[in-house]
Amino acid sequence: MAAEGRVRSQRVWGFVLIAALLVLWEVSARTWVSSNNWPPISRIVVAGAQALAAGELPQVFGSSLWRMLAGYAAGAGLGVLVGVLMGRFRLVNAALDTLVELVRPIPIPAIVPPLILLLGIDATMKIFIVAFASFFPVLVNTIAGVRSVDRVSLDVARTFHVSPARTLWRVVLPASMPFIMVGLRTSLALALIVTVIAEMIAGSEGIGYYLMTMQYAMRSGEMYAAILLLALMGYLLNLCMLGVERRVLHWFQRGS
């Protein structure tokens, strides 16, 4: 109960800080800064409400969200699979480790030009970029989790002739799951960021394209409204992932 109270108190203070920053934003836009480039929050709320009512924001957020989730599911799923294989089998790790370490540091914007040449600028290219970005955090955390499994537990499973598949399900995955979930949560935030970047660089729809369009059209109210809604979406996605993490860890710990 005390821990829950502390968490609730921290969350309240977090919202108080956000409210204070919004008030400061409103005051600064009306007194110190040009309201054309830095509109007050009240004007942003009105512009955002109008864009929501007109269907602009639901459309752009919906198109970005499905691309993000498709790329995230592909990249994160492959990251878990390859991570388990690299963590469990030395031969697989020896074959793939150099390639992974060679490709992993490549900045996301650097792979956009060749992907445009190969895939065009449609949804496939953006999904691939999101999958590429989502893959590596999950991969690295999964490898670390698999390698952290207690050797005694593995030896006991081997002594009792537990099958490799059952050992993986009953021993390796439950012990690795905290690491895997951290990687999944990190990748989810990265997937959202990369989706917007890809749409800014080579997009004809979505949040990133909408932000650039509003900037060029000098519609700063709609632009800032989209940014604030983007922050809210990221926060809600993280809350959802935390809920999934608690349920998954509880389920694996109970079943192990």
Short mmCIF file of C-alpha atoms in Angstrom, two decimals:
data_model
loop_
_atom_site.label_atom_id
_atom_site.label_comp_id
_atom_site.label_asym_id
_atom_site.label_seq_id
_atom_site.Cartn_x
_atom_site.Cartn_y
_atom_site.Cartn_z
CA MET A 1 0.00 0.00 0.00
CA ALA A 2 2.82 2.39 0.87
CA ALA A 3 4.50 1.70 -2.47
CA GLU A 4 1.24 2.32 -4.34
CA GLY A 5 0.81 5.58 -2.45
CA ARG A 6 4.29 6.73 -3.44
CA VAL A 7 3.65 5.89 -7.09
CA ARG A 8 0.33 7.75 -7.00
CA SER A 9 1.98 10.75 -5.34
CA GLN A 10 4.75 10.82 -7.94
CA ARG A 11 2.18 10.69 -10.72
CA VAL A 12 0.21 13.56 -9.20
CA TRP A 13 3.33 15.71 -8.94
CA GLY A 14 4.16 14.83 -12.53
CA PHE A 15 0.78 16.10 -13.71
CA VAL A 16 1.20 19.23 -11.55
CA LEU A 17 4.51 19.95 -13.29
CA ILE A 18 2.91 19.46 -16.72
CA ALA A 19 0.06 21.81 -15.79
CA ALA A 20 2.56 24.42 -14.59
CA LEU A 21 4.50 24.17 -17.86
CA LEU A 22 1.30 24.60 -19.86
CA VAL A 23 0.41 27.71 -17.85
CA LEU A 24 3.92 29.06 -18.45
CA TRP A 25 3.47 28.32 -22.16
CA GLU A 26 0.20 30.28 -22.23
CA VAL A 27 1.70 33.26 -20.41
CA SER A 28 4.90 33.34 -22.47
CA ALA A 29 2.96 33.18 -25.76
CA ARG A 30 0.80 36.13 -24.72
CA THR A 31 3.56 38.32 -23.28
CA TRP A 32 7.14 37.47 -24.33
CA VAL A 33 7.13 35.48 -27.59
CA SER A 34 5.53 36.04 -30.99
CA SER A 35 2.23 34.19 -30.95
CA ASN A 36 2.51 33.37 -34.66
CA ASN A 37 5.33 30.89 -34.09
CA TRP A 38 4.56 30.12 -30.45
CA PRO A 39 0.76 30.21 -30.10
CA PRO A 40 -0.83 30.07 -26.64
CA ILE A 41 -2.18 26.76 -25.42
CA SER A 42 -5.74 28.05 -25.61
CA ARG A 43 -5.36 28.68 -29.35
CA ILE A 44 -3.70 25.27 -29.83
CA VAL A 45 -6.60 23.55 -28.08
CA VAL A 46 -9.10 25.30 -30.36
CA ALA A 47 -7.09 24.44 -33.48
CA GLY A 48 -6.70 20.84 -32.35
CA ALA A 49 -10.41 20.52 -31.61
CA GLN A 50 -11.27 21.85 -35.05
CA ALA A 51 -8.81 19.44 -36.71
CA LEU A 52 -10.28 16.57 -34.73
CA ALA A 53 -13.83 17.54 -35.67
CA ALA A 54 -12.84 17.84 -39.33
CA GLY A 55 -11.30 14.36 -39.25
CA GLU A 56 -7.77 15.52 -40.08
CA LEU A 57 -6.03 14.31 -36.93
CA PRO A 58 -7.87 10.97 -36.59
CA GLN A 59 -6.93 10.13 -40.18
CA VAL A 60 -3.23 10.99 -39.90
CA PHE A 61 -2.84 9.36 -36.48
CA GLY A 62 -4.66 6.25 -37.62
CA SER A 63 -2.49 5.81 -40.71
CA SER A 64 0.70 6.28 -38.68
CA LEU A 65 -0.43 3.99 -35.89
CA TRP A 66 -1.10 0.97 -38.08
CA ARG A 67 2.26 1.34 -39.87
CA MET A 68 4.04 1.71 -36.56
CA LEU A 69 2.37 -1.35 -35.03
CA ALA A 70 2.95 -3.47 -38.15
CA GLY A 71 6.65 -2.62 -38.23
CA TYR A 72 6.99 -2.99 -34.48
CA ALA A 73 5.36 -6.42 -34.44
CA ALA A 74 7.61 -7.67 -37.24
CA GLY A 75 10.84 -6.22 -35.86
CA ALA A 76 10.22 -7.06 -32.21
CA GLY A 77 9.02 -10.58 -32.97
CA LEU A 78 12.09 -11.28 -35.08
CA GLY A 79 14.28 -9.73 -32.39
CA VAL A 80 12.97 -12.14 -29.76
CA LEU A 81 13.40 -15.14 -32.06
CA VAL A 82 16.94 -14.29 -33.19
CA GLY A 83 17.90 -13.19 -29.67
CA VAL A 84 16.87 -16.54 -28.18
CA LEU A 85 18.81 -18.41 -30.86
CA MET A 86 21.93 -16.26 -30.42
CA GLY A 87 21.73 -16.47 -26.66
CA ARG A 88 21.23 -20.24 -26.56
CA PHE A 89 23.44 -21.50 -29.37
CA ARG A 90 27.08 -20.50 -29.74
CA LEU A 91 27.19 -21.43 -33.42
CA VAL A 92 24.29 -19.10 -34.25
CA ASN A 93 25.88 -16.33 -32.20
CA ALA A 94 29.23 -16.81 -33.94
CA ALA A 95 27.55 -16.65 -37.34
CA LEU A 96 25.44 -13.54 -36.69
CA ASP A 97 27.27 -11.47 -34.07
CA THR A 98 29.61 -9.65 -36.47
CA LEU A 99 26.79 -8.85 -38.88
CA VAL A 100 24.60 -7.53 -36.05
CA GLU A 101 27.35 -5.33 -34.64
CA LEU A 102 28.12 -4.03 -38.13
CA VAL A 103 24.53 -3.10 -39.01
CA ARG A 104 23.26 -1.97 -35.59
CA PRO A 105 25.09 1.42 -35.46
CA ILE A 106 23.73 2.57 -38.85
CA PRO A 107 21.58 5.69 -38.27
CA ILE A 108 17.98 5.28 -39.37
CA PRO A 109 18.01 8.29 -41.75
CA ALA A 110 20.98 6.73 -43.57
CA ILE A 111 18.96 3.73 -44.71
CA VAL A 112 16.05 5.80 -46.03
CA PRO A 113 17.57 6.73 -49.45
CA PRO A 114 18.40 3.14 -50.50
CA LEU A 115 15.04 1.94 -49.23
CA ILE A 116 13.27 4.59 -51.30
CA LEU A 117 15.13 3.30 -54.36
CA LEU A 118 14.24 -0.31 -53.55
CA LEU A 119 10.74 -0.02 -52.10
CA GLY A 120 9.46 3.41 -53.10
CA ILE A 121 7.79 5.74 -50.61
CA ASP A 122 4.69 3.71 -49.86
CA ALA A 123 3.76 2.00 -46.59
CA THR A 124 6.09 -0.97 -47.19
CA MET A 125 9.19 1.20 -46.91
CA LYS A 126 8.04 2.85 -43.69
CA ILE A 127 7.05 -0.48 -42.12
CA PHE A 128 10.48 -1.87 -42.99
CA ILE A 129 12.23 1.10 -41.37
CA VAL A 130 10.17 0.72 -38.19
CA ALA A 131 10.88 -3.02 -38.13
CA PHE A 132 14.61 -2.35 -38.60
CA ALA A 133 14.65 0.13 -35.71
CA SER A 134 12.55 -2.10 -33.44
CA PHE A 135 14.64 -5.20 -34.04
CA PHE A 136 17.90 -4.31 -32.32
CA PRO A 137 16.81 -3.20 -28.81
CA VAL A 138 14.73 -6.37 -28.49
CA LEU A 139 17.55 -8.50 -29.88
CA VAL A 140 20.19 -7.14 -27.50
CA ASN A 141 17.96 -7.41 -24.43
CA THR A 142 16.81 -10.91 -25.35
CA ILE A 143 20.40 -12.11 -25.75
CA ALA A 144 21.29 -10.60 -22.37
CA GLY A 145 18.26 -12.23 -20.77
CA VAL A 146 18.95 -15.68 -22.20
CA ARG A 147 22.59 -15.51 -21.12
CA SER A 148 21.58 -14.48 -17.60
CA VAL A 149 19.66 -17.72 -16.99
CA ASP A 150 20.95 -19.56 -13.93
CA ARG A 151 23.23 -22.39 -15.02
CA VAL A 152 22.03 -24.54 -12.13
CA SER A 153 18.47 -24.41 -13.46
CA LEU A 154 19.66 -25.49 -16.89
CA ASP A 155 21.74 -28.31 -15.38
CA VAL A 156 18.75 -29.55 -13.37
CA ALA A 157 16.59 -29.58 -16.50
CA ARG A 158 19.28 -31.47 -18.37
CA THR A 159 19.68 -33.98 -15.52
CA PHE A 160 15.97 -34.78 -15.58
CA HIS A 161 16.06 -35.10 -19.39
CA VAL A 162 13.70 -32.20 -19.96
CA SER A 163 13.30 -31.60 -23.70
CA PRO A 164 14.95 -28.50 -25.21
CA ALA A 165 11.56 -27.04 -26.12
CA ARG A 166 10.23 -27.52 -22.60
CA THR A 167 13.45 -26.14 -21.12
CA LEU A 168 13.06 -23.07 -23.30
CA TRP A 169 9.44 -22.57 -22.25
CA ARG A 170 9.76 -23.43 -18.56
CA VAL A 171 13.26 -22.21 -17.71
CA VAL A 172 14.79 -19.89 -20.29
CA LEU A 173 11.84 -17.67 -21.21
CA PRO A 174 10.59 -17.02 -17.63
CA ALA A 175 14.10 -16.04 -16.55
CA SER A 176 14.67 -13.92 -19.66
CA MET A 177 11.28 -12.24 -19.77
CA PRO A 178 12.18 -9.15 -17.65
CA PHE A 179 15.00 -8.38 -20.10
CA ILE A 180 12.78 -9.05 -23.11
CA MET A 181 10.01 -6.78 -21.82
CA VAL A 182 12.48 -3.92 -21.31
CA GLY A 183 13.58 -4.36 -24.91
CA LEU A 184 9.98 -4.44 -26.12
CA ARG A 185 9.11 -1.25 -24.24
CA THR A 186 12.21 0.53 -25.53
CA SER A 187 11.46 -0.57 -29.08
CA LEU A 188 7.86 0.63 -28.87
CA ALA A 189 8.94 4.20 -28.11
CA LEU A 190 11.60 3.99 -30.82
CA ALA A 191 9.04 2.69 -33.31
CA LEU A 192 6.86 5.75 -32.79
CA ILE A 193 9.81 8.10 -33.24
CA VAL A 194 11.04 6.37 -36.38
CA THR A 195 7.54 6.30 -37.89
CA VAL A 196 7.28 10.08 -37.64
CA ILE A 197 10.82 10.59 -38.99
CA ALA A 198 10.15 8.32 -41.97
CA GLU A 199 6.93 10.18 -42.76
CA MET A 200 8.76 13.51 -42.56
CA ILE A 201 11.50 12.38 -44.94
CA ALA A 202 9.48 10.38 -47.45
CA GLY A 203 5.80 10.57 -46.68
CA SER A 204 2.56 11.57 -48.31
CA GLU A 205 0.39 10.90 -45.25
CA GLY A 206 0.70 10.29 -41.52
CA ILE A 207 1.75 12.36 -38.53
CA GLY A 208 5.20 13.29 -39.83
CA TYR A 209 3.84 14.46 -43.18
CA TYR A 210 1.05 16.37 -41.41
CA LEU A 211 3.56 18.19 -39.18
CA MET A 212 5.65 19.26 -42.16
CA THR A 213 2.55 20.37 -44.07
CA MET A 214 1.30 22.46 -41.15
CA GLN A 215 4.74 24.04 -40.78
CA TYR A 216 4.91 25.05 -44.44
CA ALA A 217 1.31 26.34 -44.31
CA MET A 218 2.13 28.41 -41.19
CA ARG A 219 -0.69 26.67 -39.30
CA SER A 220 1.24 26.55 -36.06
CA GLY A 221 -1.83 25.82 -33.93
CA GLU A 222 -2.55 22.56 -35.73
CA MET A 223 1.15 21.68 -35.76
CA TYR A 224 1.56 22.04 -31.99
CA ALA A 225 -1.75 20.28 -31.38
CA ALA A 226 -0.47 17.28 -33.35
CA ILE A 227 2.80 17.32 -31.39
CA LEU A 228 0.97 17.34 -28.05
CA LEU A 229 -1.34 14.54 -29.19
CA LEU A 230 1.73 12.62 -30.34
CA ALA A 231 3.22 12.96 -26.86
CA LEU A 232 -0.06 11.78 -25.34
CA MET A 233 -0.16 8.79 -27.68
CA GLY A 234 3.39 7.83 -26.71
CA TYR A 235 2.49 8.09 -23.03
CA LEU A 236 -0.61 5.91 -23.45
CA LEU A 237 1.31 3.32 -25.48
CA ASN A 238 3.91 3.13 -22.71
CA LEU A 239 1.17 2.68 -20.09
CA CYS A 240 -0.33 -0.14 -22.16
CA MET A 241 3.06 -1.82 -22.46
CA LEU A 242 3.63 -1.54 -18.70
CA GLY A 243 0.28 -3.25 -18.14
CA VAL A 244 1.19 -6.01 -20.59
CA GLU A 245 4.58 -6.36 -18.92
CA ARG A 246 3.03 -6.89 -15.48
CA ARG A 247 0.60 -9.50 -16.79
CA VAL A 248 3.21 -11.37 -18.83
CA LEU A 249 5.75 -11.48 -16.01
CA HIS A 250 3.08 -12.66 -13.56
CA TRP A 251 1.92 -15.36 -15.98
CA PHE A 252 5.42 -16.66 -16.68
CA GLN A 253 6.43 -16.60 -13.01
CA ARG A 254 3.28 -18.50 -12.05
CA GLY A 255 3.76 -21.07 -14.80
CA SER A 256 7.49 -21.63 -14.35
#
